């Protein structure tokens, strides 16, 4: 089938392949873990030696890349990635592929019922925009939010609750035991006739009365809507929702089909061995409620890193391999699922809109070991307070780990908890295991990088009940997926395992997730398991991120594993004082004598307390072995396009001004060199030798064979020729002036200029910055316009995404060999062929910036952005002649790289320059099953020369637990990393196949893991809804936004250059920047208030909620700020309160707001100050500047704003709700 | 023509400063020479002659040790020796003024890499042998340059290697003779076993013979 074949080459599918692992491993000709060149002491210098002579060596080292070289010019990563595919069986595909398109071409879906009711509930605010569909959604959304508000405010006081977990003051509802019941309540709802689920028929039972009451009474006003929600929430089998868009009548009147029916209709589940009793099933409580606290009840003060430290996450507990806990787990595995469990389960009425809090133990998954611990909980929580008797026929194992109440210091308490089964189950000391994560998760609006349940997972397999953090979320019900605040991620800490000996690094904390993150927070133990979960496995790295604190070590010898050259890190284990075991290759190494001395507290014989062993991000000052040549000086060369249109745009003035302002802050020392070249049809050199009265301009007109007119003084020492440089920068905009004779030159000989720049810099290496405005059309490397402007909305031919000439790639490879990086600033208004030009940055590890249609007068927003970006660009840190190597635990292989670099050998990236804004990603495969390993480690080491001529090594280490079941993997996924990696893989796919293919692949990448997840859930739960693990809750939303990103969107007129640059940007951005661009944040800013504000630098920063990216969030009466990462838009509604317009915008009334307005006046009133603190805080959260543009609601430019509302439907793309329905259709 | 300039601490051979090489212009790789220079720095000690010229292939190393700091250049043979040492001395005086008191305390290689700028400038002035200053330098007998020792790079680098070679050989010999002894012992044993076995077999045959045929 042609479709299948199309899917095959998609790089993301590498991990998904159903091929046996051995097959994959066999193809990896070069085992990256063989240390052939690194074994012997003299080859200490290898890392750097390779960096100088990589070109010839690369062919030897990497057979995969060899092929690439033979073929010419393909992106290195892609080739390597494709390789494994060629011999693999076709990927199993499920779902009719044609369905994918059906829904796209469908007419707008009929809205769900009660449109009018919904609109009433909007509380006066009419949606500005939108079809039926969006209005409906808004109704859903607002009503459920209201439900939350009411429900939680009521649920704060249930009498029952006081007898349970001491509720944290921040969010009482969260810790209510109700949710524990809730799932079980819902279980019984399955067999309940539909009429009983109607809100009006809600009954309560016993102790649960308050909760049920809340659910009933707290329903939002429109009764119809409430009804509908209830039905959905009660996990009505998919009669209504499963078959496409629900018709109004259908949903309301749908009778829940018995479970058996759905089981039959779903062939996937017929072979299911384990069918838990239906009464054990839980339905989904309204997730919005448990997930998102009402703003009033939970204004977490832990949102910003500078504020109070958030409670640390529960630490990971690694069981001793032969310890009692794991033994228990094994014992449990053999025990059949206890059917008698319902005995202990109280049976309250199903209530869906309950404000739920603490975790509900879901029934055990098929094939999962079952632990009675949840039964214990059930008892405890229902107030019985007695330990339950052992289940019949089952050796009773009390839940071993006793957890103190959640309010205490979680980390310390978990540390103190011995993982032994000797502890007595104390019903008094509850908030037991399963409750623990929920309390943590509740305090943070979204689970952190390591959900609390993780500790259970590794602690004992027996705990695999779904706790709160693991509970699936039904996206069909979830009206608001987005958290109100951005979660603050904390690195995971590891519990010290005393079994390994006494010399364990005391603080085993992973490095900052912003620096190094893995798509899966638990490592599947084999490739087959990875194929089963169908998630991409990879690392997203931001290695040179600006860090606030970075320990720097100046050691005589850097302690590394003698076999695999891994740097010593917190996750190694010490056998005794001198010997340590490498955590990558498990070789035992001898530590040098000096390693026994602690440099800070001067103790002896405690090597595990040294900084190397306590910090997972650390920087070493490299000794001589790491330098092949003396460290190079900082060399900056600026190439400026001075063709006619470039001069006309006026960028030269901005660039020269910025350079003049920041000459002092250019990173460098006394050796810093600087040079300038300009070019149009000819190349202009500027001689800046000391002693000249003024700069000399030398024009070389032979651009086909360009040469250096003078051997020296084109690159000069900045300090010594400072006056001349300043003089030149002042004169440049004057020299290149349209009024001047001969400046009407419309040619641009970029290729010649780059060649000559390379010649200038070969001796040293450094950074070439190119400012390019017009298409290079003269001399070597000239390109022709390829774009057909009439076909912008349609399918982009793949050829246009690929370079037209290999001139720039060859140039880049040459540059990379000489440690020269080429950075680009594009200012074009016409087609410039970024696809071709960007090659020169891609392979030389450069940086790209794009200011579409920049013009000083006509497009001041981009001009402002340029000047601010230049400030950042010129002053940020820079690393020269660097290489990065990624090491993984034995058995894990690196196979595809994303980013701008040159791949020199299987795991070595050559980066001529490295800057703090460049991100990288790699795809991983599990080549050998990780047998008998409790954890897998990754280490990214970056060797670079600072601008001060120091050679340094920055090392980041991360350690993840290894798990064996799909459910565990799926319940701890790093959504951000997955989205980042998938979009990078999508770009690769677009370039090799087509954009349409990439879209299909991305869509499948959403569906496949959800399908895999569905298989892990008990069968009855999965009907009628899109169930996702909590950690993947946002993935469909983000992926939906990715599909609407300029890189992948279809049907919207997208300039080819915009599309290509978006792709390039996706490839090279670190995850946090990428996500901000993919999914901008929307805030309402006309009613900022102090409530929940955080304090940053003694300023109160208001924290408005993040709104869904939908027109329904936009009101005529408000002002909305859209933060797109690199730009911000402020939309002012027609009926925005006068005070905002007066106090913040400084205009008397709406119609007087300036147009266009690019800056917001700083006025002396509290409202304006508050607004500015907020915007400044947003600006401060990123290293670059995002200019703000004010858009009046009656302006044409508001399309700029509305085009970012990615949750809405466009002519050619689905809305979020449609997307979810589409996903659901594919799942069934 | 001076191709490379390096400054290092004599005590441990830690490089302190160096001037970047212009690989491209001279068209030859200096990596080998650079590695030789690094090895040379490790070999040098306070007992080494403080001025020396070392041949290495077609190139010449000149070095000059002053106050525990070694200044070394790589030059073409055509480059005047006098100029070379004058250049080295000029470097040494300037370097000592700028960084002399900090030399003993640094641990990081190339800590004074900024000195490169000065090196480059000085080099430039010495490059051009026609300048008046250089002509006078060449003509004047600044010091007894002729007496400066000339040796070969291999000799310098191999010094000490011979000793360790000998040591290796000796220990090798010892171990081999030990092995010989063991082998001889083993062989002895085996041959005596063989003899005993033969006798025993003969005896058995004899007994069997007596048992079945004689009786």
Short mmCIF file of C-alpha atoms in Angstrom, two decimals, chain A residues 984-1176:
data_model
loop_
_atom_site.label_atom_id
_atom_site.label_comp_id
_atom_site.label_asym_id
_atom_site.label_seq_id
_atom_site.Cartn_x
_atom_site.Cartn_y
_atom_site.Cartn_z
CA UNK A 984 12.24 18.44 14.82
CA UNK A 985 11.60 15.02 13.35
CA UNK A 986 8.73 16.48 11.38
CA UNK A 987 11.07 18.98 9.80
CA UNK A 988 13.39 16.19 8.76
CA UNK A 989 10.47 14.40 7.27
CA UNK A 990 9.28 17.46 5.37
CA UNK A 991 12.68 17.92 3.86
CA UNK A 992 13.12 14.31 2.83
CA UNK A 993 9.54 13.46 1.88
CA UNK A 994 7.02 16.26 1.88
CA UNK A 995 5.19 18.55 4.21
CA UNK A 996 2.02 16.51 3.80
CA UNK A 997 3.89 13.42 4.84
CA UNK A 998 5.26 15.19 7.83
CA UNK A 999 1.78 16.27 8.82
CA UNK A 1000 0.52 12.73 8.58
CA UNK A 1001 3.44 11.51 10.57
CA UNK A 1002 2.91 14.12 13.26
CA UNK A 1003 -0.73 13.23 13.48
CA UNK A 1004 0.16 9.59 13.81
CA UNK A 1005 2.68 10.49 16.42
CA UNK A 1006 -0.19 11.80 18.52
CA UNK A 1007 -2.49 8.90 17.85
CA UNK A 1008 -0.05 6.06 18.26
CA UNK A 1009 0.99 6.65 21.86
CA UNK A 1010 -2.61 7.26 22.84
CA UNK A 1011 -3.53 4.01 21.24
CA UNK A 1012 -0.74 2.31 23.09
CA UNK A 1013 -1.95 3.90 26.27
CA UNK A 1014 -5.45 2.74 25.61
CA UNK A 1015 -4.17 -0.79 25.45
CA UNK A 1016 -2.72 -0.47 28.91
CA UNK A 1017 -5.96 0.67 30.41
CA UNK A 1018 -8.60 -1.74 31.51
CA UNK A 1019 -10.82 -2.30 28.60
CA UNK A 1020 -14.04 -0.83 29.89
CA UNK A 1021 -12.48 2.48 30.65
CA UNK A 1022 -11.44 3.22 27.19
CA UNK A 1023 -14.72 3.58 25.49
CA UNK A 1024 -16.10 6.95 24.64
CA UNK A 1025 -13.27 9.26 25.16
CA UNK A 1026 -9.72 10.09 24.41
CA UNK A 1027 -7.84 8.93 27.41
CA UNK A 1028 -4.37 10.23 27.88
CA UNK A 1029 -1.92 9.92 30.72
CA UNK A 1030 -1.76 13.02 32.81
CA UNK A 1031 1.73 13.82 31.63
CA UNK A 1032 0.63 13.71 28.00
CA UNK A 1033 -2.44 15.80 28.61
CA UNK A 1034 -1.09 18.73 26.67
CA UNK A 1035 0.49 16.81 23.86
CA UNK A 1036 -2.55 16.78 21.55
CA UNK A 1037 -2.95 20.49 22.11
CA UNK A 1038 0.66 21.25 21.39
CA UNK A 1039 0.79 18.94 18.42
CA UNK A 1040 -2.30 20.53 17.06
CA UNK A 1041 -0.50 23.86 17.33
CA UNK A 1042 2.56 22.37 15.66
CA UNK A 1043 0.38 21.38 12.72
CA UNK A 1044 -0.69 25.00 12.45
CA UNK A 1045 2.84 26.28 12.82
CA UNK A 1046 4.13 28.07 9.72
CA UNK A 1047 6.53 25.21 9.17
CA UNK A 1048 3.80 22.65 8.66
CA UNK A 1049 0.60 24.51 8.01
CA UNK A 1050 -1.35 23.93 4.85
CA UNK A 1051 -4.03 25.97 3.25
CA UNK A 1052 -2.79 29.20 4.73
CA UNK A 1053 -0.76 31.35 2.45
CA UNK A 1054 2.77 30.96 3.75
CA UNK A 1055 5.78 32.47 2.10
CA UNK A 1056 8.34 29.86 1.28
CA UNK A 1057 11.01 31.72 3.19
CA UNK A 1058 8.77 31.98 6.23
CA UNK A 1059 8.12 28.30 6.10
CA UNK A 1060 11.73 27.34 5.63
CA UNK A 1061 12.90 29.63 8.36
CA UNK A 1062 10.28 28.21 10.71
CA UNK A 1063 11.63 24.79 9.96
CA UNK A 1064 15.20 25.85 10.50
CA UNK A 1065 14.16 27.50 13.70
CA UNK A 1066 12.35 24.44 14.94
CA UNK A 1067 15.49 22.46 14.36
CA UNK A 1068 17.84 24.74 16.19
CA UNK A 1069 15.81 26.11 19.05
CA UNK A 1070 15.94 24.74 22.55
CA UNK A 1071 12.71 23.25 23.80
CA UNK A 1072 11.56 26.18 25.89
CA UNK A 1073 11.84 28.71 23.06
CA UNK A 1074 10.32 26.28 20.65
CA UNK A 1075 7.30 25.69 22.77
CA UNK A 1076 6.69 29.36 23.29
CA UNK A 1077 6.64 29.81 19.53
CA UNK A 1078 4.45 26.79 18.93
CA UNK A 1079 1.98 27.62 21.63
CA UNK A 1080 2.01 31.31 22.59
CA UNK A 1081 0.65 32.39 25.93
CA UNK A 1082 -2.47 34.48 26.06
CA UNK A 1083 -3.15 36.71 29.07
CA UNK A 1084 -5.87 39.15 29.89
CA UNK A 1085 -4.09 42.25 31.07
CA UNK A 1086 -6.71 44.94 31.57
CA UNK A 1087 -7.64 43.67 34.99
CA UNK A 1088 -4.30 42.74 36.49
CA UNK A 1089 -4.52 42.39 40.21
CA UNK A 1090 -2.22 41.66 43.08
CA UNK A 1091 -3.84 38.43 43.99
CA UNK A 1092 -1.48 35.55 43.64
CA UNK A 1093 1.28 37.86 42.61
CA UNK A 1094 4.79 36.68 43.03
CA UNK A 1095 7.64 38.75 44.22
CA UNK A 1096 10.58 39.17 41.94
CA UNK A 1097 13.36 41.56 42.87
CA UNK A 1098 11.10 43.15 45.44
CA UNK A 1099 8.46 43.84 42.86
CA UNK A 1100 5.02 42.35 42.92
CA UNK A 1101 4.47 40.69 39.60
CA UNK A 1102 0.82 39.96 38.90
CA UNK A 1103 0.06 36.54 37.57
CA UNK A 1104 -2.91 36.52 35.25
CA UNK A 1105 -4.17 33.19 34.07
CA UNK A 1106 -3.03 31.75 30.81
CA UNK A 1107 -6.07 31.61 28.58
CA UNK A 1108 -6.80 29.05 25.90
CA UNK A 1109 -5.66 30.16 22.48
CA UNK A 1110 -9.11 30.59 21.15
CA UNK A 1111 -11.27 33.45 20.05
CA UNK A 1112 -13.65 32.57 22.81
CA UNK A 1113 -11.12 33.84 25.30
CA UNK A 1114 -11.15 37.23 23.66
CA UNK A 1115 -13.69 39.69 24.86
CA UNK A 1116 -14.57 43.09 23.52
CA UNK A 1117 -14.24 44.43 26.99
CA UNK A 1118 -10.70 43.39 27.65
CA UNK A 1119 -7.15 43.86 26.57
CA UNK A 1120 -5.22 40.73 25.79
CA UNK A 1121 -1.54 40.11 25.59
CA UNK A 1122 -0.24 37.39 23.33
CA UNK A 1123 3.31 36.33 24.06
CA UNK A 1124 4.69 34.56 21.01
CA UNK A 1125 8.22 34.25 22.30
CA UNK A 1126 9.90 36.58 19.86
CA UNK A 1127 7.06 39.05 19.58
CA UNK A 1128 4.17 40.21 21.70
CA UNK A 1129 0.84 41.56 20.65
CA UNK A 1130 -1.52 43.54 22.78
CA UNK A 1131 -5.08 43.48 21.50
CA UNK A 1132 -7.29 46.22 22.86
CA UNK A 1133 -10.99 45.50 22.64
CA UNK A 1134 -13.46 48.17 21.66
CA UNK A 1135 -15.08 48.29 25.03
CA UNK A 1136 -11.97 48.03 27.10
CA UNK A 1137 -12.36 49.91 30.30
CA UNK A 1138 -11.51 53.53 30.00
CA UNK A 1139 -9.12 53.33 32.90
CA UNK A 1140 -6.90 50.87 31.10
CA UNK A 1141 -6.79 52.98 27.96
CA UNK A 1142 -6.09 56.10 29.95
CA UNK A 1143 -3.74 54.76 32.53
CA UNK A 1144 -1.78 52.23 30.59
CA UNK A 1145 -1.93 53.26 26.97
CA UNK A 1146 -2.03 56.94 27.71
CA UNK A 1147 -4.84 57.64 25.27
CA UNK A 1148 -8.04 59.44 26.19
CA UNK A 1149 -10.28 56.89 24.53
CA UNK A 1150 -10.27 53.85 22.33
CA UNK A 1151 -10.27 55.66 19.03
CA UNK A 1152 -7.34 57.79 20.10
CA UNK A 1153 -4.98 54.92 20.56
CA UNK A 1154 -2.10 55.48 18.24
CA UNK A 1155 -1.79 53.34 15.23
CA UNK A 1156 0.62 51.72 14.85
CA UNK A 1157 1.87 51.70 18.40
CA UNK A 1158 5.03 49.84 19.23
CA UNK A 1159 5.77 50.88 22.74
CA UNK A 1160 3.70 51.41 25.79
CA UNK A 1161 4.31 54.58 27.71
CA UNK A 1162 5.45 54.28 31.29
CA UNK A 1163 2.91 56.31 33.17
CA UNK A 1164 2.94 57.19 36.81
CA UNK A 1165 -0.03 55.29 38.04
CA UNK A 1166 -0.40 51.93 39.72
CA UNK A 1167 -2.18 50.29 36.81
CA UNK A 1168 0.50 51.20 34.34
CA UNK A 1169 3.24 50.20 36.74
CA UNK A 1170 1.62 46.88 37.30
CA UNK A 1171 1.29 46.32 33.60
CA UNK A 1172 4.90 47.16 33.05
CA UNK A 1173 6.10 44.92 35.85
CA UNK A 1174 4.20 42.09 34.27
CA UNK A 1175 5.51 42.72 30.78
CA UNK A 1176 9.03 43.22 32.07
#
